[in-house]
mmCIF file of C-alpha atoms in Angstrom:
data_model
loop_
_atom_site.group_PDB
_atom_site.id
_atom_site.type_symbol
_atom_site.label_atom_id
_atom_site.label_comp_id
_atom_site.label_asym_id
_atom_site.label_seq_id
_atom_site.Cartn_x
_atom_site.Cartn_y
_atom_site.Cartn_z
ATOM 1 C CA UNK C 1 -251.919 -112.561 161.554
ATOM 2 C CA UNK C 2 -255.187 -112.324 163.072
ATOM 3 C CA UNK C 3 -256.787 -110.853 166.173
ATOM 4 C CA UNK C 4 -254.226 -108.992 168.019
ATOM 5 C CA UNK C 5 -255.638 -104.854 166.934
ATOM 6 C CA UNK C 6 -258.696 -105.456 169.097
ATOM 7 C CA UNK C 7 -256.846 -106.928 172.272
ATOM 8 C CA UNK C 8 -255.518 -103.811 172.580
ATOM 9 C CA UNK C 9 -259.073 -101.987 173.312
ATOM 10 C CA UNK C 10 -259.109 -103.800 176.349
ATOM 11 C CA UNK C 11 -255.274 -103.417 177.742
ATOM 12 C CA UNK C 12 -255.743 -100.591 179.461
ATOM 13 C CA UNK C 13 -258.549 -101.766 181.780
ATOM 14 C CA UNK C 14 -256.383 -104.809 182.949
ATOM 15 C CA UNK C 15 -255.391 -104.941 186.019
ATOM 16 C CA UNK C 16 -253.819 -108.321 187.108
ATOM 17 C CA UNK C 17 -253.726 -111.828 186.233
ATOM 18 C CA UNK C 18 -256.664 -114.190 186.795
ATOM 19 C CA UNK C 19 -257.743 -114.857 189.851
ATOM 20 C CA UNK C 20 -260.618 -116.228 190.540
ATOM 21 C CA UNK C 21 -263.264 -118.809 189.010
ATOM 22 C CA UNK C 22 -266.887 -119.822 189.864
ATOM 23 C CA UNK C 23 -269.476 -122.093 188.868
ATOM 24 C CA UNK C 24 -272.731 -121.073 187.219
ATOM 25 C CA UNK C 25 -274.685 -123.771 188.142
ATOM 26 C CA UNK C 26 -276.653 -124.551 191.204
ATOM 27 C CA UNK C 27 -275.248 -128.155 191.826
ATOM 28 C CA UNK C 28 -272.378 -129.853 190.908
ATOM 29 C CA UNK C 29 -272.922 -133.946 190.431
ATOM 30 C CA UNK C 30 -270.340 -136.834 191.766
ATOM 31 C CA UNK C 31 -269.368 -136.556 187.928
ATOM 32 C CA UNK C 32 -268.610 -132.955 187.286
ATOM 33 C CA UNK C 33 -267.361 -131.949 190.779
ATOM 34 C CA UNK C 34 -264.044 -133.458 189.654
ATOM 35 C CA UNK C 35 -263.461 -131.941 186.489
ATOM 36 C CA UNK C 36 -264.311 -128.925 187.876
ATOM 37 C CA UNK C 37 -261.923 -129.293 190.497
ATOM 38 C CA UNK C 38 -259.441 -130.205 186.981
ATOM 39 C CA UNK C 39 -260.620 -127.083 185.170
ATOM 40 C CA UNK C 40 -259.855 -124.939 188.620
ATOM 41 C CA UNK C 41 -256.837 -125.898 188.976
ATOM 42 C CA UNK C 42 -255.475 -125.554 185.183
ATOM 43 C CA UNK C 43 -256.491 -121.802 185.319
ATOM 44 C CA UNK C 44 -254.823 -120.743 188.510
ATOM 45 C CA UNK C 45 -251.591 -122.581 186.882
ATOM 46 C CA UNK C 46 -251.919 -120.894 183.943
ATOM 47 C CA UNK C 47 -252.582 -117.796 185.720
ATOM 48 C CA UNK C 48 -249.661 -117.982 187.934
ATOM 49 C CA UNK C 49 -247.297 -119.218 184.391
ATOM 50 C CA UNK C 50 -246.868 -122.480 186.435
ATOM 51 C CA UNK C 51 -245.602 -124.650 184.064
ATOM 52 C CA UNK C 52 -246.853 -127.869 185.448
ATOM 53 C CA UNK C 53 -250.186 -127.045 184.079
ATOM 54 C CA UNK C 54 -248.396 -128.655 180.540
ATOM 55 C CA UNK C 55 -248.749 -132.069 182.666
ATOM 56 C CA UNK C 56 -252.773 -131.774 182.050
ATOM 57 C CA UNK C 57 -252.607 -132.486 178.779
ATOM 58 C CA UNK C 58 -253.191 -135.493 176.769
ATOM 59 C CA UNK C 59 -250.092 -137.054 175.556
ATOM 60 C CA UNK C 60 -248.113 -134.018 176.116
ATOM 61 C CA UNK C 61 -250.111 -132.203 173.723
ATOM 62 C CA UNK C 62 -250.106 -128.483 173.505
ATOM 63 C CA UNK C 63 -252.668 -125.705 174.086
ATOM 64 C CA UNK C 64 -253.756 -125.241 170.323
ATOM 65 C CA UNK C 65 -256.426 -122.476 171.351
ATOM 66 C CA UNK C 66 -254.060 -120.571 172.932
ATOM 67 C CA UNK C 67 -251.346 -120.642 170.231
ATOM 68 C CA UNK C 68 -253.736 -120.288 167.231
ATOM 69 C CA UNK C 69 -255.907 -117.481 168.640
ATOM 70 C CA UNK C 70 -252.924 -115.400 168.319
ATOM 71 C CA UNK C 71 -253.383 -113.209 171.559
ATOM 72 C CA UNK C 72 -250.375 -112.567 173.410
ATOM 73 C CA UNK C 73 -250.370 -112.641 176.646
ATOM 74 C CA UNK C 74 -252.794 -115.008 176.744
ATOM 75 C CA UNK C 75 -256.373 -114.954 178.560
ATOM 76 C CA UNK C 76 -254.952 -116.950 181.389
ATOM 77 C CA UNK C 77 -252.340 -114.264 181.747
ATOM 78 C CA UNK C 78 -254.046 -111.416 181.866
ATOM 79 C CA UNK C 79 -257.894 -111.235 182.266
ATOM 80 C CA UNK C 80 -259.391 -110.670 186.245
ATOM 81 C CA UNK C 81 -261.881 -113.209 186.078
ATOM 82 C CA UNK C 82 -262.838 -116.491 184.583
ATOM 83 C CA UNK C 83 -266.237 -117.863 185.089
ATOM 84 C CA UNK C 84 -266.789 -122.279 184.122
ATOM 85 C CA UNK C 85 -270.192 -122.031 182.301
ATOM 86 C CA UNK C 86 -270.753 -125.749 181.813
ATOM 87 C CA UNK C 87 -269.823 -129.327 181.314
ATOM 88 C CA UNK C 88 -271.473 -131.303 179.113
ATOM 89 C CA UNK C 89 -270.794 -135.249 178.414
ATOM 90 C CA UNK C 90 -269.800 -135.915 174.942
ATOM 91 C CA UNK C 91 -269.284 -139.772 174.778
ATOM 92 C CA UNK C 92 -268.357 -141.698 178.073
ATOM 93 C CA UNK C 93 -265.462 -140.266 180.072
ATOM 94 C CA UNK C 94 -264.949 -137.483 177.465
ATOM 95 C CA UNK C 95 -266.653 -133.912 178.163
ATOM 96 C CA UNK C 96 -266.802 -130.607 176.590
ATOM 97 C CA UNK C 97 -266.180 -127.903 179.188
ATOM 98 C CA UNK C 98 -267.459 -123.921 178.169
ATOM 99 C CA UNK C 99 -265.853 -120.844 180.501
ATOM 100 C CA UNK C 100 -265.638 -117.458 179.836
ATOM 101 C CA UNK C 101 -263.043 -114.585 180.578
ATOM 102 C CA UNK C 102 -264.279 -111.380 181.755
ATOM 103 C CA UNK C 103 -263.640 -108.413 183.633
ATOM 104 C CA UNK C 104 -265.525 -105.812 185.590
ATOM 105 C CA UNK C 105 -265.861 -102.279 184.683
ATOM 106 C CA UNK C 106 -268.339 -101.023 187.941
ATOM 107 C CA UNK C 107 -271.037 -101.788 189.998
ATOM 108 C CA UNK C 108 -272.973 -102.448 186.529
ATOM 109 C CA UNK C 109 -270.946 -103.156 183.725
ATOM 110 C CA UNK C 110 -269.112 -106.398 182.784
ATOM 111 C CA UNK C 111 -267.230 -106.765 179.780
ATOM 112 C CA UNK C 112 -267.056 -110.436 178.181
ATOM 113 C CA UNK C 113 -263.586 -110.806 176.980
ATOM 114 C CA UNK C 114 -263.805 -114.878 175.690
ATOM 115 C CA UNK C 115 -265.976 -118.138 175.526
ATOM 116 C CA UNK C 116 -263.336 -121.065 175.472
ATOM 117 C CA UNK C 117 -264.220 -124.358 175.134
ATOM 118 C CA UNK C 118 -261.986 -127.560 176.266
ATOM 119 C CA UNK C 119 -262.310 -131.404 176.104
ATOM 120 C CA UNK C 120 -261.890 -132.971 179.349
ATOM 121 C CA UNK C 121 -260.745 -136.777 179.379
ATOM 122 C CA UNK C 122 -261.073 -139.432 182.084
ATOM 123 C CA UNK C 123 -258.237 -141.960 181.317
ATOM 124 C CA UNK C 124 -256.565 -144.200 183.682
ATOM 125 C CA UNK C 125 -257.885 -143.185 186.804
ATOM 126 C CA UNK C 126 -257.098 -139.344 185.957
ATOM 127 C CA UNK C 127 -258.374 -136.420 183.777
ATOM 128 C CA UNK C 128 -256.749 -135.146 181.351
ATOM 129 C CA UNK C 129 -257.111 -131.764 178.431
ATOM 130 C CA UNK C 130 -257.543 -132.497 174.651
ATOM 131 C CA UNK C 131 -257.905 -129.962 172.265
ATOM 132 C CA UNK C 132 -261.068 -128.769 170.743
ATOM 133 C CA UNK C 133 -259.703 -128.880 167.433
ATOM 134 C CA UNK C 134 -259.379 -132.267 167.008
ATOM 135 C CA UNK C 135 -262.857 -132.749 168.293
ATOM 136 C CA UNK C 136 -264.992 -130.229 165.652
ATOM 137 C CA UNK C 137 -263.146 -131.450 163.061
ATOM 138 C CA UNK C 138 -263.189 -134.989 163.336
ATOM 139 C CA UNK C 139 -265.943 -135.386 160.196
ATOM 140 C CA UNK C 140 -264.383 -133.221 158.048
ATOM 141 C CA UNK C 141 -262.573 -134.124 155.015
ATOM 142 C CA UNK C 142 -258.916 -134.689 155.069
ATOM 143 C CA UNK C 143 -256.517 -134.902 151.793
ATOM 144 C CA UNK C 144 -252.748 -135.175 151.659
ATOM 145 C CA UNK C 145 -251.173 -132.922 148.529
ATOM 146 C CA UNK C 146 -247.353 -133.381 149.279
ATOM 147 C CA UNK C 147 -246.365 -131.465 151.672
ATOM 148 C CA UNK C 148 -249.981 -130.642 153.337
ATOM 149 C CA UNK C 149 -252.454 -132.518 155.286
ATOM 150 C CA UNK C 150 -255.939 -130.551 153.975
ATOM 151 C CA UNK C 151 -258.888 -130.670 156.984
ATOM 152 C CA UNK C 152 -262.250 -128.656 155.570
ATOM 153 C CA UNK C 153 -265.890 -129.709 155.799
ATOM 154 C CA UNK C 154 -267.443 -131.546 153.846
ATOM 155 C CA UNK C 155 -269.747 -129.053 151.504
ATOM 156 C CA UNK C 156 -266.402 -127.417 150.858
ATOM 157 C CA UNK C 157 -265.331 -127.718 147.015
ATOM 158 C CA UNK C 158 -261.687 -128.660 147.416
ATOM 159 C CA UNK C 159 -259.423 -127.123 144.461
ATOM 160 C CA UNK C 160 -256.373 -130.097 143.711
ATOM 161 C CA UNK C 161 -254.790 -126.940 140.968
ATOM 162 C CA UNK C 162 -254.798 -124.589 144.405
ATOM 163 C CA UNK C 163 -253.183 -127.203 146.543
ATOM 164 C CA UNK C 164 -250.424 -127.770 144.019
ATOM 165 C CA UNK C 165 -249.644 -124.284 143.635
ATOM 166 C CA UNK C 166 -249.296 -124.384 147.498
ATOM 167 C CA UNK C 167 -246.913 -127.032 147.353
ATOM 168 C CA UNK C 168 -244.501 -125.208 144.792
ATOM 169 C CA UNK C 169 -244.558 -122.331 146.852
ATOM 170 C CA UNK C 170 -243.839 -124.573 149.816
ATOM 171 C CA UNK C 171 -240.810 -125.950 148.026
ATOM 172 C CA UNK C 172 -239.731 -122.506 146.834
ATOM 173 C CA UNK C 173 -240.021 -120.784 149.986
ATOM 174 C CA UNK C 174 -237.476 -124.301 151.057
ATOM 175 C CA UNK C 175 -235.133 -123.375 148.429
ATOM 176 C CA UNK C 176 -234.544 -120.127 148.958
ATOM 177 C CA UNK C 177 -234.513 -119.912 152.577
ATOM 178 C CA UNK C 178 -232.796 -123.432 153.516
ATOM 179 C CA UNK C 179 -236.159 -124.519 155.340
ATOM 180 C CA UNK C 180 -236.552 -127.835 155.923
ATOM 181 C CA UNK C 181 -239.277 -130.366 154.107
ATOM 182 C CA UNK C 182 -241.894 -130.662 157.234
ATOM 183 C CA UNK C 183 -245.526 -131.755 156.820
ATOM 184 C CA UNK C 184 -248.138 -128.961 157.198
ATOM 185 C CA UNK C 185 -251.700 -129.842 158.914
ATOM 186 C CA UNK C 186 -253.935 -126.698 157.145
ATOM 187 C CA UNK C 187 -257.546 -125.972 158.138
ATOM 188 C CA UNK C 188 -260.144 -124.633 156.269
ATOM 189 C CA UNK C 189 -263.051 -123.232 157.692
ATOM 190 C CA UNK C 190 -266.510 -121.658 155.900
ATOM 191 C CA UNK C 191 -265.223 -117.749 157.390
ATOM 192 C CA UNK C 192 -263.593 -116.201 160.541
ATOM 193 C CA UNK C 193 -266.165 -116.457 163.229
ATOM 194 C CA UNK C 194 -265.888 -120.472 161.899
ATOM 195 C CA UNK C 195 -262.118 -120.992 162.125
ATOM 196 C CA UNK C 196 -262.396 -119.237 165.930
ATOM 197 C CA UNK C 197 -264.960 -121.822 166.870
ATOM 198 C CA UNK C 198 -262.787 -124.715 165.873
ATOM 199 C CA UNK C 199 -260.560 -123.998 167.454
ATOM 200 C CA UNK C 200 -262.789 -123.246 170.887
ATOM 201 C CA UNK C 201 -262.816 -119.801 170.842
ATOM 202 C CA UNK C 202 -266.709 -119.704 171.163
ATOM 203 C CA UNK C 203 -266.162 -115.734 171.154
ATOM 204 C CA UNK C 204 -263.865 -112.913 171.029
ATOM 205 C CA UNK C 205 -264.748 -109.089 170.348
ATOM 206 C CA UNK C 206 -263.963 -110.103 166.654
ATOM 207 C CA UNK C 207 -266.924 -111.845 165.944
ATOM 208 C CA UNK C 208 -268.758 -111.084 163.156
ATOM 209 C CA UNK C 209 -266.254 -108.420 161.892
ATOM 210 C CA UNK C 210 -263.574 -109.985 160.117
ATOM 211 C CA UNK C 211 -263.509 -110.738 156.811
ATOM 212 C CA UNK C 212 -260.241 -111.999 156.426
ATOM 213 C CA UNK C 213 -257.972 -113.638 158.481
ATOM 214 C CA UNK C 214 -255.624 -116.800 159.174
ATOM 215 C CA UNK C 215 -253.049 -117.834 161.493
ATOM 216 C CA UNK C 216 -249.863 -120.456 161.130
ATOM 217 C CA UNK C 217 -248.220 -122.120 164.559
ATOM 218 C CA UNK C 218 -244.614 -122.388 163.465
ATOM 219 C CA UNK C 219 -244.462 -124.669 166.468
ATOM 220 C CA UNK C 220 -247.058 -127.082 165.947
ATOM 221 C CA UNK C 221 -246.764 -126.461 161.801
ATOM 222 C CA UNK C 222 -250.511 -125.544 162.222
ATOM 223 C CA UNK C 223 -251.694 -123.164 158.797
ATOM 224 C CA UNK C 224 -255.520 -121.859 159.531
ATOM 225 C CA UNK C 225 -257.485 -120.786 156.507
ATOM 226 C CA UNK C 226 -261.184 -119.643 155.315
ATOM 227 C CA UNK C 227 -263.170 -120.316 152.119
ATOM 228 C CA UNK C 228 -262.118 -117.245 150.887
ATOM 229 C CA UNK C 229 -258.314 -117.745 151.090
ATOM 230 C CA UNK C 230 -258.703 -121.437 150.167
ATOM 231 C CA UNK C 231 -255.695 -124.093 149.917
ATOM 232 C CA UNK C 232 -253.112 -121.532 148.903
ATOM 233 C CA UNK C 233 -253.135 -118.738 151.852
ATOM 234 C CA UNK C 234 -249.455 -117.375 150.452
ATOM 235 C CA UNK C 235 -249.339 -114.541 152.902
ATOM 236 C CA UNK C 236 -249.386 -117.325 156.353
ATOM 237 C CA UNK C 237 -247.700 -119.877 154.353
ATOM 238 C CA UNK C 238 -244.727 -117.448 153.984
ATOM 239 C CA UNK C 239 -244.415 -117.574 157.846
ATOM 240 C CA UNK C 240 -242.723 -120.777 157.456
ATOM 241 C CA UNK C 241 -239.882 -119.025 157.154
ATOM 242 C CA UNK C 242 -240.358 -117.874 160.513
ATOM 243 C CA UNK C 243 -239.428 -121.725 161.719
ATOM 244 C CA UNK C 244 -235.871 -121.103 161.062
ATOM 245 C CA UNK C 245 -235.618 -117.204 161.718
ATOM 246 C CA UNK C 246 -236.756 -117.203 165.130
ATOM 247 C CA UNK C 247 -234.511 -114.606 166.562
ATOM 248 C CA UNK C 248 -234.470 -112.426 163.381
ATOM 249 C CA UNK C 249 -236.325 -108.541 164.233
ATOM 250 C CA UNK C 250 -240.397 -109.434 163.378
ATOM 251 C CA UNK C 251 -239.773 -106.321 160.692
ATOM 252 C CA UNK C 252 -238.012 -108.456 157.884
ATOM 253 C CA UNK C 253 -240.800 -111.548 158.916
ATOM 254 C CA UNK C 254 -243.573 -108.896 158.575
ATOM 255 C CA UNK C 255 -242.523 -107.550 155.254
ATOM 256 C CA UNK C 256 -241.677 -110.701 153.728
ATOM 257 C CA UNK C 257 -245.083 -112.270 154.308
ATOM 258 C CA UNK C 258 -246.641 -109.439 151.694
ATOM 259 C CA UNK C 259 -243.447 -108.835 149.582
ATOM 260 C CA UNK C 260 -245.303 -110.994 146.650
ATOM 261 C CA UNK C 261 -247.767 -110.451 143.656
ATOM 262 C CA UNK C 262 -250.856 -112.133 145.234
ATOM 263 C CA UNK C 263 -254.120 -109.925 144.978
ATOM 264 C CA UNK C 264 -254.596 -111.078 148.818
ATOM 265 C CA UNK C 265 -251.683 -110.206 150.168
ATOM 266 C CA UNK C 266 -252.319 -108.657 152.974
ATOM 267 C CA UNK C 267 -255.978 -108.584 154.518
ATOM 268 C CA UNK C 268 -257.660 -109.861 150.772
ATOM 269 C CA UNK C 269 -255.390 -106.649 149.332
ATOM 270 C CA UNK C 270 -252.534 -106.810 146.788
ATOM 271 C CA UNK C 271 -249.813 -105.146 147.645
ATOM 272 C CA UNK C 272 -250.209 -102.447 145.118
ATOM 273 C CA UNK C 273 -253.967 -101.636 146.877
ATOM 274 C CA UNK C 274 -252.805 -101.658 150.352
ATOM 275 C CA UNK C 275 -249.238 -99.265 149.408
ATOM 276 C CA UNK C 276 -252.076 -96.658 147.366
ATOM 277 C CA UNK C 277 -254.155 -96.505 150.835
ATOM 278 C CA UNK C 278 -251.111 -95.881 152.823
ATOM 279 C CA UNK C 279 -249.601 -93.400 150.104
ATOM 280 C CA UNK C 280 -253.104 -90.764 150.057
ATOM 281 C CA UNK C 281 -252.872 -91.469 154.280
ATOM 282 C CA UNK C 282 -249.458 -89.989 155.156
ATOM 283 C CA UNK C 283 -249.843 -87.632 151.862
ATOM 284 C CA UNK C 284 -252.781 -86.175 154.384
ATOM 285 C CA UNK C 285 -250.497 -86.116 157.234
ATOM 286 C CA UNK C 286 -247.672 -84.332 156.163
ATOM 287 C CA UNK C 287 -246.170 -83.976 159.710
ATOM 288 C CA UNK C 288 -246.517 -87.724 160.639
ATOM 289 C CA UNK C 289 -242.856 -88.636 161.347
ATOM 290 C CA UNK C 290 -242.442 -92.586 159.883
ATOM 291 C CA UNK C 291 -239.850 -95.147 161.141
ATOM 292 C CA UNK C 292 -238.828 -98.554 160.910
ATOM 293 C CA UNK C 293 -238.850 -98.751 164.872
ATOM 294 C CA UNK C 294 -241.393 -96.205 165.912
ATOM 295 C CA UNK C 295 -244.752 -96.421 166.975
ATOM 296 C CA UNK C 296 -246.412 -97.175 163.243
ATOM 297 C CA UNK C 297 -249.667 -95.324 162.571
ATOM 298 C CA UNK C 298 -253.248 -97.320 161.579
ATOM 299 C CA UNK C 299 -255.192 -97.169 158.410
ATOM 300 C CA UNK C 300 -258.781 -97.717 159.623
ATOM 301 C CA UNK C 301 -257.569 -99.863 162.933
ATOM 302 C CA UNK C 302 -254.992 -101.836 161.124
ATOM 303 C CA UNK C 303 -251.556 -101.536 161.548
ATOM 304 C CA UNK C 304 -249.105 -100.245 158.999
ATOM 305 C CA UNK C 305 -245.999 -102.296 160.047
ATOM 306 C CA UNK C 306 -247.237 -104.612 157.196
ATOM 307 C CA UNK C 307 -246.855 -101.853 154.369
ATOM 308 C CA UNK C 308 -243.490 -99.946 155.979
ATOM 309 C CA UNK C 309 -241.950 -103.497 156.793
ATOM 310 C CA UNK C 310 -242.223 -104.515 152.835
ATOM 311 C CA UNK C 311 -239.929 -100.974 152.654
ATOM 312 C CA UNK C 312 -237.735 -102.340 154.166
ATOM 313 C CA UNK C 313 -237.408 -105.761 153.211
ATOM 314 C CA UNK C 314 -237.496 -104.373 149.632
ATOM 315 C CA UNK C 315 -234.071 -102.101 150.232
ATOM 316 C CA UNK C 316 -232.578 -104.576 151.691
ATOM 317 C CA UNK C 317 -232.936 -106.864 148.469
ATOM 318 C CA UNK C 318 -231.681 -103.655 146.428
ATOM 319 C CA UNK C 319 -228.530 -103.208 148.019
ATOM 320 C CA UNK C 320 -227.874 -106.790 148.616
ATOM 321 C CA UNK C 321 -229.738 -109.398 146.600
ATOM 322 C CA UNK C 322 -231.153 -112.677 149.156
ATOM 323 C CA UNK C 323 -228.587 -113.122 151.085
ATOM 324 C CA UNK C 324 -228.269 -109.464 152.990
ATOM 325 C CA UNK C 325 -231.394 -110.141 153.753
ATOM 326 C CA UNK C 326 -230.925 -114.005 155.089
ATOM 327 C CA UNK C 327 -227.760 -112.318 157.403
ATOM 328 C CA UNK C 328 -229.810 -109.395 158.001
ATOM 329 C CA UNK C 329 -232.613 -112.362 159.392
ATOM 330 C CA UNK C 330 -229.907 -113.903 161.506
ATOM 331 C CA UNK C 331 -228.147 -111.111 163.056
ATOM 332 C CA UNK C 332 -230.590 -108.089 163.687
ATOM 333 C CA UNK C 333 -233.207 -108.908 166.079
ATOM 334 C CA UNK C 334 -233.455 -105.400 168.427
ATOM 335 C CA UNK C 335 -234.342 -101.936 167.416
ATOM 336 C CA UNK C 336 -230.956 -100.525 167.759
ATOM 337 C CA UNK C 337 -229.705 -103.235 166.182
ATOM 338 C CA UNK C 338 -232.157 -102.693 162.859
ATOM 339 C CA UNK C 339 -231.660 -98.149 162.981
ATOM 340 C CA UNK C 340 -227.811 -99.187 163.076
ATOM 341 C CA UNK C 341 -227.945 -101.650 160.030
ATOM 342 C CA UNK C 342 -230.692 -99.013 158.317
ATOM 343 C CA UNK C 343 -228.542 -96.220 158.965
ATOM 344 C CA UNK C 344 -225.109 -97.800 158.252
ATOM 345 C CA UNK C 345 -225.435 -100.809 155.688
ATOM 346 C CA UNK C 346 -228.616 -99.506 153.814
ATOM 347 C CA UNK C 347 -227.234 -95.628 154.085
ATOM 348 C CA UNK C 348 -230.404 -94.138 154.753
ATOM 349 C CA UNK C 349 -230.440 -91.341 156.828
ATOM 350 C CA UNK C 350 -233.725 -89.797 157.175
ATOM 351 C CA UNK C 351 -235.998 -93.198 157.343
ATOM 352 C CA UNK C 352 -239.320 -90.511 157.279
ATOM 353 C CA UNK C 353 -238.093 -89.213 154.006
ATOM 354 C CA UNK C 354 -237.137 -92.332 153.223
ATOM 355 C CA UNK C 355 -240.702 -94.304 154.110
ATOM 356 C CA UNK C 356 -242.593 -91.465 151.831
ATOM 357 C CA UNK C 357 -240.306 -91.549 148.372
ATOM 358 C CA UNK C 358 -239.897 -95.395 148.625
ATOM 359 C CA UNK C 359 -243.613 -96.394 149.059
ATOM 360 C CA UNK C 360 -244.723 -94.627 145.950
ATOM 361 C CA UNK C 361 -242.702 -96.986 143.350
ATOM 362 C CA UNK C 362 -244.676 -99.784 144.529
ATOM 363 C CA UNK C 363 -248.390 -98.184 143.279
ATOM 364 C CA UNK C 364 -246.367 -98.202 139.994
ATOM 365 C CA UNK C 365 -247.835 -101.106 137.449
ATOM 366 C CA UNK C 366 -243.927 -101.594 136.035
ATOM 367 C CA UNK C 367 -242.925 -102.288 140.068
ATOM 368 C CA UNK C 368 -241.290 -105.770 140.162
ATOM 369 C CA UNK C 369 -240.561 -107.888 143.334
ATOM 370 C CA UNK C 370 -236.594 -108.375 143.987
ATOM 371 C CA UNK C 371 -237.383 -112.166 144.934
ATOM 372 C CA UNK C 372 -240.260 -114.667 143.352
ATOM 373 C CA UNK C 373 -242.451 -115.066 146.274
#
């Protein structure tokens, strides 16, 4: 999880893809002319979901800032304007590139949505996009444990007894889901603004705020961490399950990455403190009606999908042990699909009623999980 609550301050005051870029600067050089020229053109693809822009990349590498910021659509996609801020040589033929997203309220007001930053190549007579990942971390300290490739800086006190519980969880999670054995790369940066900026998100309306937060790319097999969460971040971990499940409803994904006993569950909360917040807020809102497909309500900005998901995901492993729950996974992926299997397999037919006497057994100290997550 990670940044998506705020987007949605901004959705309603966009208005159409981007569409246009411009240059800060007063002069462009017989060097940078070109690659801005490169950096033109991979917006207005991106913009316009051309897929060629994927031919811009360095060995057919992938968009990692994109995929690991989590926003969805994408600033390409969806932001009016994008403005190139600078380009600044890093070693010969390789440049860092800066541009923000941004859109226009009136007359006076402009609202900064990103700062991005790119590498730009020049490589056999063409230019080509690399990752700013791979460039801020390229001094940090890397260590294989198993199954993970560690990355974190070099003042960071690596725990070996963390990284081994990772791996047994790894192999657990492998067991009893039928994953397969596949390497994880896993990042740790000093905090959240940190892990943004590796990635080349410079900025985001984020900054500063968050406390906690990671992200895992099931496609890349890309885990991002922070100091605080440290070589065993259980609740993005989990997500690996998400490789296999791809079509499964998000719901049973959702609940299964807190369904466990780890005090950070969800947002640096055990389950048992997040289910007590969400038990005293719908106690105060006795006429909220609660669903497994509705709009969910927010605790403080954050969504509740997390806490009524784990619901779910818990019934399910009541009525049928693992394996409803793995069919459940690869049959139900729609809404209709999920109220028929809630209403007809499950039996429950009042899911409000349902939502509220369910959540209080898991405040309960004697609560146990139905699976060893």
């Amino acid at each position: 999880m990670k940044f998506l609550y705020i987007f949605l301050l901004f959705s309603n005051f966009t208005f159409s893809q981007t569409t246009s870029i411009q240059y800060t600067y007063d002069y462009l050089d017989g060097k940078t002319k070109p690659i801005y020229s490169f950096w033109k053109k991979y917006v207005e693809l991106r913009a316009n979901n051309n897929l060629s822009y994927k031919n811009m990349w360095e060995n057919g590498n992938e968009d990692l800032l994109i995929s690991l910021s989590g926003y969805s659509p994408n600033f390409f996609e969806m932001y009016t304007n994008n403005k190139l801020l600078y380009i600044k040589p890093i070693i010969d033929n390789k440049y860092e590139i800066a541009s923000m997203f941004y859109w226009i309220q009136d007359e006076v007001n402009v609202n900064l949505i990103s700062i991005v930053k790119y590498i730009v190549v020049y490589k056999n007579g063409e230019y080509k996009l690399e990752n700013f990942l791979e460039n801020s971390t390229q001094n940090w300290n890397k260590k294989n444990v198993g199954l993970i490739n560690y990355f974190y800086p070099k003042d960071y006190k690596f725990s070996i007894k963390e990284a081994k519980k990772a791996n047994k969880f790894i192999y657990r999670l492998n067991q009893l889901f039928d994953l397969n054995n596949e390497k994880i790369d896993y990042y740790i940066a000093e905090n959240c603004d940190k892990q943004t900026e590796i990635i080349g998100l410079d900025y985001i309306a984020t900054k500063g705020l968050m406390k906690e937060c990671g992200y895992f790319d099931k496609n890349k097999n890309i885990l991002l961490s922070t100091y605080y969460a440290g070589e065993f971040y259980k609740h993005e971990l989990i997500h690996l399950i998400n490789k296999k499940y791809i079509n499964s409803h998000y719901l049973f994904l959702t609940g299964l990455s807190v369904y466990n006993n780890s005090p950070k569950a969800s947002l640096g909360k055990s389950t048992k403190e997040v289910f007590k917040e969400f038990s005293k807020f719908i106690y105060e809102k006795p006429d909220l009606k609660l669903s497994f497909t509705q709009d969910f309500p927010k605790i403080n900005n954050i969504g509740t999908e997390y806490i009524i998901s784990a619901i779910l995901v818990d019934e399910v492993l009541e009525r049928g042990g693992l394996e409803l729950l793995k069919e459940a996974m690869n049959t139900i992926n729609s809404d209709d699909q999920l109220n028929d299997f809630v209403e007809n397999v499950l039996n429950i037919k009042d899911q409000n009623e349902f939502i509220r006497k369910t959540s209080l057994k898991f405040e309960k100290d004697n609560f146990k999980f139905k699976i060893d997550l």
